[in-house]
Structure formats: C-alpha cells, structure tokens
Amino acid sequence: MTTPSASPPLCRSLFVFSLLYGGMVVIAGVLGVKQVAFGPLAVEAGIFAFLLLVAMGSATAELHGRATADAIVRWGFLPLIVSACLIQLVLKLPTDPGMYPPAVDAFPIVVGQGARMMIAGLISYGTSQTLNVLIFSKLRGAGGAGGLVWLRGMIASIVSQIVDTVLFITISFYGERPIMGLMAGQMLTKVVLSIILVPWLITGFVALGRRLDR
C-alpha cells in the first residue's frame, strides 16, 4: 500500500490573500449598483472592492512573484462566473409570496445584470487586473523604483483602472447612451482614489503578508 504524499504547505499570506481576493471579486459587482458622490464627481461603489483587488494583486506580485499574482487573477474568474450563474438561477426561481414586498422589486435591480454588462465585467476585470500585475512587476527594475512599492502600486492602479473604465463602459453602453462624459467622470474619480488610497493599501498588504509569513 502506498502512502499518499503530503501536499506542500501553502504560505499564510497567499492563503489569506486568495480568500479575500475571491470575496472582493464577487462583492464588487453588488457594490457597483450604488453610485457614490465625491463632491462633483461620482463613481460606482464597486471601485472600493476593485482597489482592494489591485492592492492584493500587487502585494502578491511583490511577495510571491508575478506568476503567482497572475494565477490569482485567473482563478478570480471562478468565483466571478459561479456567482453570476447562481444569481441567474435565483432570479428564475419562484418568489415566496410572504417575502417583504419592497425587496421583491429591489432584488433583481440590485443583483441582476444584462448579458452585455456581464461580458463587459469579465473582460474588464481580466484585462485590468492582469495589466496591473504586469505594470507593477515591470516597474520593479525601472528607474530605481524597485523599492518604492507604494509608487509602483499607485502607477499600476491608475493605468489599470483607466483601462478598466474604458473597456467596461464601452462594452456595456456603446450605442445605447453617450459614453464620453460618463467615462471621463469615472476615470477622474478612479485616478484620484488610486492616488489617495492605493499607496496605503498596498503598503499595508505587503506588511501584513510579511507578518503572516514569519
């Protein structure tokens, strides 16, 4: 009888980041239903989950290499697709007559998305998050910025979020409504939030990862 070989241990930071990453991929779409106002600027609330994804992807690349970070991005499609399928299943199931009446009408609005927006979400997620990891990793050896984790993270976030906005809004709304104004406002807000939040987020995630792996 052969004894099964033990699986290699998974480092704590990668385990924790993977759990958080999967959760943020799923919740981003739900949060995106609300538009948040920052003075004259507005942005869909899913950006907060996406900035966490950006920071975790960059932190993973910093601690475990680009290949591992790319793998987390690819595996992120799994909870994203499964959750989308489950939502469609639940929407088609009959509603309990005793359900709170306002919730009956609100639920499809909050969680329901058309096929076009679902496709836009998949494409923009995969492209922007992969680009974020790529830029962050390439900047390590560029111009002496290798040690400036916060700066590399901020630059990668700004570029990736601009690409995310262009892809998502174009695929979702082109031909149905004017998109340039919507796109410009979203881009500006995401750039501002990337500058303000990402340096702190990525610095925190890298510090957390190193602490977990001690």
mmCIF file of C-alpha atoms in Angstrom:
data_model
loop_
_atom_site.group_PDB
_atom_site.id
_atom_site.type_symbol
_atom_site.label_atom_id
_atom_site.label_comp_id
_atom_site.label_asym_id
_atom_site.label_seq_id
_atom_site.Cartn_x
_atom_site.Cartn_y
_atom_site.Cartn_z
ATOM 1 C CA MET A 1 0.000 0.000 0.000
ATOM 2 C CA THR A 2 1.367 3.368 -0.934
ATOM 3 C CA THR A 3 1.175 6.269 1.453
ATOM 4 C CA PRO A 4 -0.221 9.444 -0.111
ATOM 5 C CA SER A 5 2.333 12.183 -0.207
ATOM 6 C CA ALA A 6 1.652 15.268 1.854
ATOM 7 C CA SER A 7 0.605 18.390 -0.017
ATOM 8 C CA PRO A 8 3.115 21.215 0.071
ATOM 9 C CA PRO A 9 2.170 23.814 2.704
ATOM 10 C CA LEU A 10 0.514 26.998 1.479
ATOM 11 C CA CYS A 11 2.072 30.108 2.972
ATOM 12 C CA ARG A 12 -0.295 32.092 5.141
ATOM 13 C CA SER A 13 -0.199 35.327 3.177
ATOM 14 C CA LEU A 14 -1.120 33.612 -0.073
ATOM 15 C CA PHE A 15 -3.957 31.734 1.642
ATOM 16 C CA VAL A 16 -5.382 34.894 3.228
ATOM 17 C CA PHE A 17 -4.984 36.984 0.085
ATOM 18 C CA SER A 18 -6.678 34.311 -2.020
ATOM 19 C CA LEU A 19 -9.686 34.200 0.312
ATOM 20 C CA LEU A 20 -10.024 37.986 0.354
ATOM 21 C CA TYR A 21 -9.485 38.212 -3.401
ATOM 22 C CA GLY A 22 -12.288 35.773 -4.182
ATOM 23 C CA GLY A 23 -14.663 37.621 -1.883
ATOM 24 C CA MET A 24 -13.847 41.036 -3.351
ATOM 25 C CA VAL A 25 -14.334 39.758 -6.920
ATOM 26 C CA VAL A 26 -17.868 38.689 -6.018
ATOM 27 C CA ILE A 27 -18.905 41.688 -3.905
ATOM 28 C CA ALA A 28 -17.590 44.277 -6.376
ATOM 29 C CA GLY A 29 -20.498 43.680 -8.727
ATOM 30 C CA VAL A 30 -23.050 44.060 -5.938
ATOM 31 C CA LEU A 31 -21.493 47.256 -4.604
ATOM 32 C CA GLY A 32 -21.362 48.666 -8.120
ATOM 33 C CA VAL A 33 -25.139 49.157 -8.104
ATOM 34 C CA LYS A 34 -24.693 52.267 -5.932
ATOM 35 C CA GLN A 35 -23.195 55.482 -7.264
ATOM 36 C CA VAL A 36 -21.109 57.302 -4.652
ATOM 37 C CA ALA A 37 -20.753 61.080 -4.840
ATOM 38 C CA PHE A 38 -17.464 62.833 -4.045
ATOM 39 C CA GLY A 39 -18.448 66.466 -4.458
ATOM 40 C CA PRO A 40 -18.994 66.988 -8.195
ATOM 41 C CA LEU A 41 -17.533 63.554 -9.013
ATOM 42 C CA ALA A 42 -19.376 60.246 -8.942
ATOM 43 C CA VAL A 43 -18.213 56.654 -9.188
ATOM 44 C CA GLU A 44 -19.785 53.249 -8.764
ATOM 45 C CA ALA A 45 -19.098 51.890 -5.283
ATOM 46 C CA GLY A 46 -17.553 48.703 -6.647
ATOM 47 C CA ILE A 47 -14.330 50.702 -7.093
ATOM 48 C CA PHE A 48 -13.514 50.161 -3.415
ATOM 49 C CA ALA A 49 -13.512 46.389 -3.871
ATOM 50 C CA PHE A 50 -11.534 46.753 -7.095
ATOM 51 C CA LEU A 51 -8.890 48.895 -5.401
ATOM 52 C CA LEU A 52 -8.520 46.137 -2.813
ATOM 53 C CA LEU A 53 -8.102 43.663 -5.693
ATOM 54 C CA VAL A 54 -5.455 45.907 -7.237
ATOM 55 C CA ALA A 55 -3.580 46.205 -3.937
ATOM 56 C CA MET A 56 -3.752 42.473 -3.238
ATOM 57 C CA GLY A 57 -2.620 41.598 -6.760
ATOM 58 C CA SER A 58 0.360 43.936 -6.483
ATOM 59 C CA ALA A 59 1.196 42.756 -2.969
ATOM 60 C CA THR A 60 1.105 39.143 -4.160
ATOM 61 C CA ALA A 61 3.456 40.012 -7.022
ATOM 62 C CA GLU A 62 5.792 41.733 -4.568
ATOM 63 C CA LEU A 63 5.854 38.832 -2.099
ATOM 64 C CA HIS A 64 5.467 35.784 -4.344
ATOM 65 C CA GLY A 65 6.260 36.876 -7.900
ATOM 66 C CA ARG A 66 4.335 37.861 -10.991
ATOM 67 C CA ALA A 67 3.403 34.309 -11.977
ATOM 68 C CA THR A 68 1.622 33.725 -8.659
ATOM 69 C CA ALA A 69 -0.197 37.061 -8.904
ATOM 70 C CA ASP A 70 -1.293 36.247 -12.466
ATOM 71 C CA ALA A 71 -2.597 32.892 -11.234
ATOM 72 C CA ILE A 72 -4.725 34.582 -8.570
ATOM 73 C CA VAL A 73 -6.199 36.888 -11.217
ATOM 74 C CA ARG A 74 -7.052 33.920 -13.441
ATOM 75 C CA TRP A 75 -8.567 31.945 -10.570
ATOM 76 C CA GLY A 76 -10.635 35.024 -9.754
ATOM 77 C CA PHE A 77 -12.775 34.206 -12.781
ATOM 78 C CA LEU A 78 -14.061 31.113 -10.935
ATOM 79 C CA PRO A 79 -15.973 32.843 -8.106
ATOM 80 C CA LEU A 80 -17.000 35.573 -10.539
ATOM 81 C CA ILE A 81 -18.586 33.155 -13.006
ATOM 82 C CA VAL A 82 -20.070 30.844 -10.366
ATOM 83 C CA SER A 83 -21.674 33.759 -8.508
ATOM 84 C CA ALA A 84 -23.099 35.145 -11.762
ATOM 85 C CA CYS A 85 -24.625 31.754 -12.604
ATOM 86 C CA LEU A 86 -26.099 31.402 -9.116
ATOM 87 C CA ILE A 87 -27.619 34.870 -9.341
ATOM 88 C CA GLN A 88 -29.297 33.995 -12.639
ATOM 89 C CA LEU A 89 -30.598 30.750 -11.122
ATOM 90 C CA VAL A 90 -32.036 32.504 -8.068
ATOM 91 C CA LEU A 91 -33.669 35.183 -10.232
ATOM 92 C CA LYS A 92 -35.511 32.489 -12.192
ATOM 93 C CA LEU A 93 -36.730 30.605 -9.109
ATOM 94 C CA PRO A 94 -40.274 31.444 -7.896
ATOM 95 C CA THR A 95 -40.549 34.100 -5.194
ATOM 96 C CA ASP A 96 -42.043 33.275 -1.812
ATOM 97 C CA PRO A 97 -45.409 35.095 -1.548
ATOM 98 C CA GLY A 98 -44.517 36.089 2.012
ATOM 99 C CA MET A 99 -41.328 37.901 1.007
ATOM 100 C CA TYR A 100 -41.106 41.554 2.071
ATOM 101 C CA PRO A 101 -42.787 43.337 -0.893
ATOM 102 C CA PRO A 102 -40.212 46.132 -1.474
ATOM 103 C CA ALA A 103 -37.449 43.504 -1.506
ATOM 104 C CA VAL A 104 -39.241 41.580 -4.272
ATOM 105 C CA ASP A 105 -38.834 44.507 -6.661
ATOM 106 C CA ALA A 106 -35.436 45.629 -5.351
ATOM 107 C CA PHE A 107 -33.639 42.274 -5.515
ATOM 108 C CA PRO A 108 -33.482 41.963 -9.337
ATOM 109 C CA ILE A 109 -32.338 45.586 -9.588
ATOM 110 C CA VAL A 110 -29.522 45.084 -7.065
ATOM 111 C CA VAL A 111 -28.130 41.770 -8.299
ATOM 112 C CA GLY A 112 -29.420 41.462 -11.860
ATOM 113 C CA GLN A 113 -27.225 42.343 -14.834
ATOM 114 C CA GLY A 114 -27.799 42.027 -18.532
ATOM 115 C CA ALA A 115 -25.643 39.692 -20.597
ATOM 116 C CA ARG A 116 -23.802 42.641 -22.135
ATOM 117 C CA MET A 117 -22.776 44.029 -18.731
ATOM 118 C CA MET A 118 -21.745 40.584 -17.506
ATOM 119 C CA ILE A 119 -19.472 40.129 -20.517
ATOM 120 C CA ALA A 120 -18.112 43.651 -20.016
ATOM 121 C CA GLY A 121 -17.341 42.851 -16.388
ATOM 122 C CA LEU A 122 -15.449 39.675 -17.242
ATOM 123 C CA ILE A 123 -13.381 41.330 -19.966
ATOM 124 C CA SER A 124 -12.588 44.487 -17.990
ATOM 125 C CA TYR A 125 -11.746 42.526 -14.834
ATOM 126 C CA GLY A 126 -9.355 40.118 -16.531
ATOM 127 C CA THR A 127 -7.657 42.782 -18.642
ATOM 128 C CA SER A 128 -7.247 45.458 -15.971
ATOM 129 C CA GLN A 129 -6.109 43.150 -13.176
ATOM 130 C CA THR A 130 -3.603 41.371 -15.414
ATOM 131 C CA LEU A 131 -2.324 44.750 -16.610
ATOM 132 C CA ASN A 132 -1.997 45.937 -13.018
ATOM 133 C CA VAL A 133 0.246 42.992 -12.112
ATOM 134 C CA LEU A 134 2.264 43.418 -15.314
ATOM 135 C CA ILE A 135 2.948 47.139 -14.798
ATOM 136 C CA PHE A 136 3.714 46.718 -11.105
ATOM 137 C CA SER A 137 6.200 43.935 -11.827
ATOM 138 C CA LYS A 138 7.860 45.736 -14.763
ATOM 139 C CA LEU A 139 8.393 48.883 -12.676
ATOM 140 C CA ARG A 140 10.445 46.917 -10.161
ATOM 141 C CA GLY A 141 13.551 47.278 -12.303
ATOM 142 C CA ALA A 142 12.696 50.575 -13.984
ATOM 143 C CA GLY A 143 14.308 53.840 -12.963
ATOM 144 C CA GLY A 144 15.327 52.728 -9.500
ATOM 145 C CA ALA A 145 11.695 52.402 -8.400
ATOM 146 C CA GLY A 146 12.095 48.787 -7.304
ATOM 147 C CA GLY A 147 11.916 49.594 -3.611
ATOM 148 C CA LEU A 148 9.072 52.106 -3.891
ATOM 149 C CA VAL A 149 6.239 49.632 -3.533
ATOM 150 C CA TRP A 150 3.636 52.342 -2.924
ATOM 151 C CA LEU A 151 4.656 54.271 -6.055
ATOM 152 C CA ARG A 152 4.654 51.214 -8.309
ATOM 153 C CA GLY A 153 1.286 50.209 -6.905
ATOM 154 C CA MET A 154 -0.198 53.646 -7.456
ATOM 155 C CA ILE A 155 1.016 53.908 -11.061
ATOM 156 C CA ALA A 156 -0.175 50.397 -11.896
ATOM 157 C CA SER A 157 -3.557 51.109 -10.314
ATOM 158 C CA ILE A 158 -4.074 54.371 -12.207
ATOM 159 C CA VAL A 159 -3.323 52.805 -15.595
ATOM 160 C CA SER A 160 -5.288 49.616 -14.950
ATOM 161 C CA GLN A 161 -8.345 51.489 -13.658
ATOM 162 C CA ILE A 162 -8.379 53.758 -16.711
ATOM 163 C CA VAL A 163 -8.304 50.675 -18.952
ATOM 164 C CA ASP A 164 -10.991 49.018 -16.824
ATOM 165 C CA THR A 165 -13.255 52.051 -17.222
ATOM 166 C CA VAL A 166 -12.765 52.308 -20.984
ATOM 167 C CA LEU A 167 -13.496 48.619 -21.529
ATOM 168 C CA PHE A 168 -16.455 48.301 -19.170
ATOM 169 C CA ILE A 169 -18.305 51.449 -20.232
ATOM 170 C CA THR A 170 -17.628 50.951 -23.946
ATOM 171 C CA ILE A 171 -18.764 47.330 -23.975
ATOM 172 C CA SER A 172 -21.756 47.992 -21.695
ATOM 173 C CA PHE A 173 -23.171 51.207 -23.129
ATOM 174 C CA TYR A 174 -21.729 51.979 -26.578
ATOM 175 C CA GLY A 175 -24.589 52.639 -28.970
ATOM 176 C CA GLU A 176 -27.154 52.926 -26.166
ATOM 177 C CA ARG A 177 -26.151 56.192 -24.463
ATOM 178 C CA PRO A 178 -23.415 58.866 -24.664
ATOM 179 C CA ILE A 179 -20.337 57.401 -23.017
ATOM 180 C CA MET A 180 -17.629 60.071 -23.144
ATOM 181 C CA GLY A 181 -18.941 62.139 -20.240
ATOM 182 C CA LEU A 182 -19.646 59.049 -18.174
ATOM 183 C CA MET A 183 -16.214 57.663 -18.961
ATOM 184 C CA ALA A 184 -14.361 60.891 -18.147
ATOM 185 C CA GLY A 185 -16.034 61.288 -14.764
ATOM 186 C CA GLN A 186 -15.398 57.673 -13.790
ATOM 187 C CA MET A 187 -11.755 57.881 -14.892
ATOM 188 C CA LEU A 188 -11.063 61.058 -12.949
ATOM 189 C CA THR A 189 -12.612 59.691 -9.767
ATOM 190 C CA LYS A 190 -10.755 56.384 -10.036
ATOM 191 C CA VAL A 191 -7.451 58.160 -10.619
ATOM 192 C CA VAL A 192 -8.000 60.348 -7.550
ATOM 193 C CA LEU A 193 -8.945 57.351 -5.386
ATOM 194 C CA SER A 194 -5.945 55.388 -6.693
ATOM 195 C CA ILE A 195 -3.627 58.233 -5.690
ATOM 196 C CA ILE A 196 -5.188 58.607 -2.246
ATOM 197 C CA LEU A 197 -5.882 55.007 -1.253
ATOM 198 C CA VAL A 198 -3.629 52.580 -3.127
ATOM 199 C CA PRO A 199 -0.271 53.614 -1.590
ATOM 200 C CA TRP A 200 -1.693 52.937 1.864
ATOM 201 C CA LEU A 201 -3.473 49.743 0.831
ATOM 202 C CA ILE A 202 -0.529 48.105 -0.900
ATOM 203 C CA THR A 203 1.898 49.112 1.846
ATOM 204 C CA GLY A 204 -0.487 47.584 4.381
ATOM 205 C CA PHE A 205 -0.990 44.362 2.427
ATOM 206 C CA VAL A 206 2.754 43.854 1.891
ATOM 207 C CA ALA A 207 3.401 44.451 5.603
ATOM 208 C CA LEU A 208 0.550 42.075 6.527
ATOM 209 C CA GLY A 209 1.843 39.409 4.144
ATOM 210 C CA ARG A 210 5.349 39.547 5.556
ATOM 211 C CA ARG A 211 3.994 39.355 9.087
ATOM 212 C CA LEU A 212 1.818 36.336 8.245
ATOM 213 C CA ASP A 213 4.746 34.523 6.636
ATOM 214 C CA ARG A 214 7.150 34.932 9.546
#
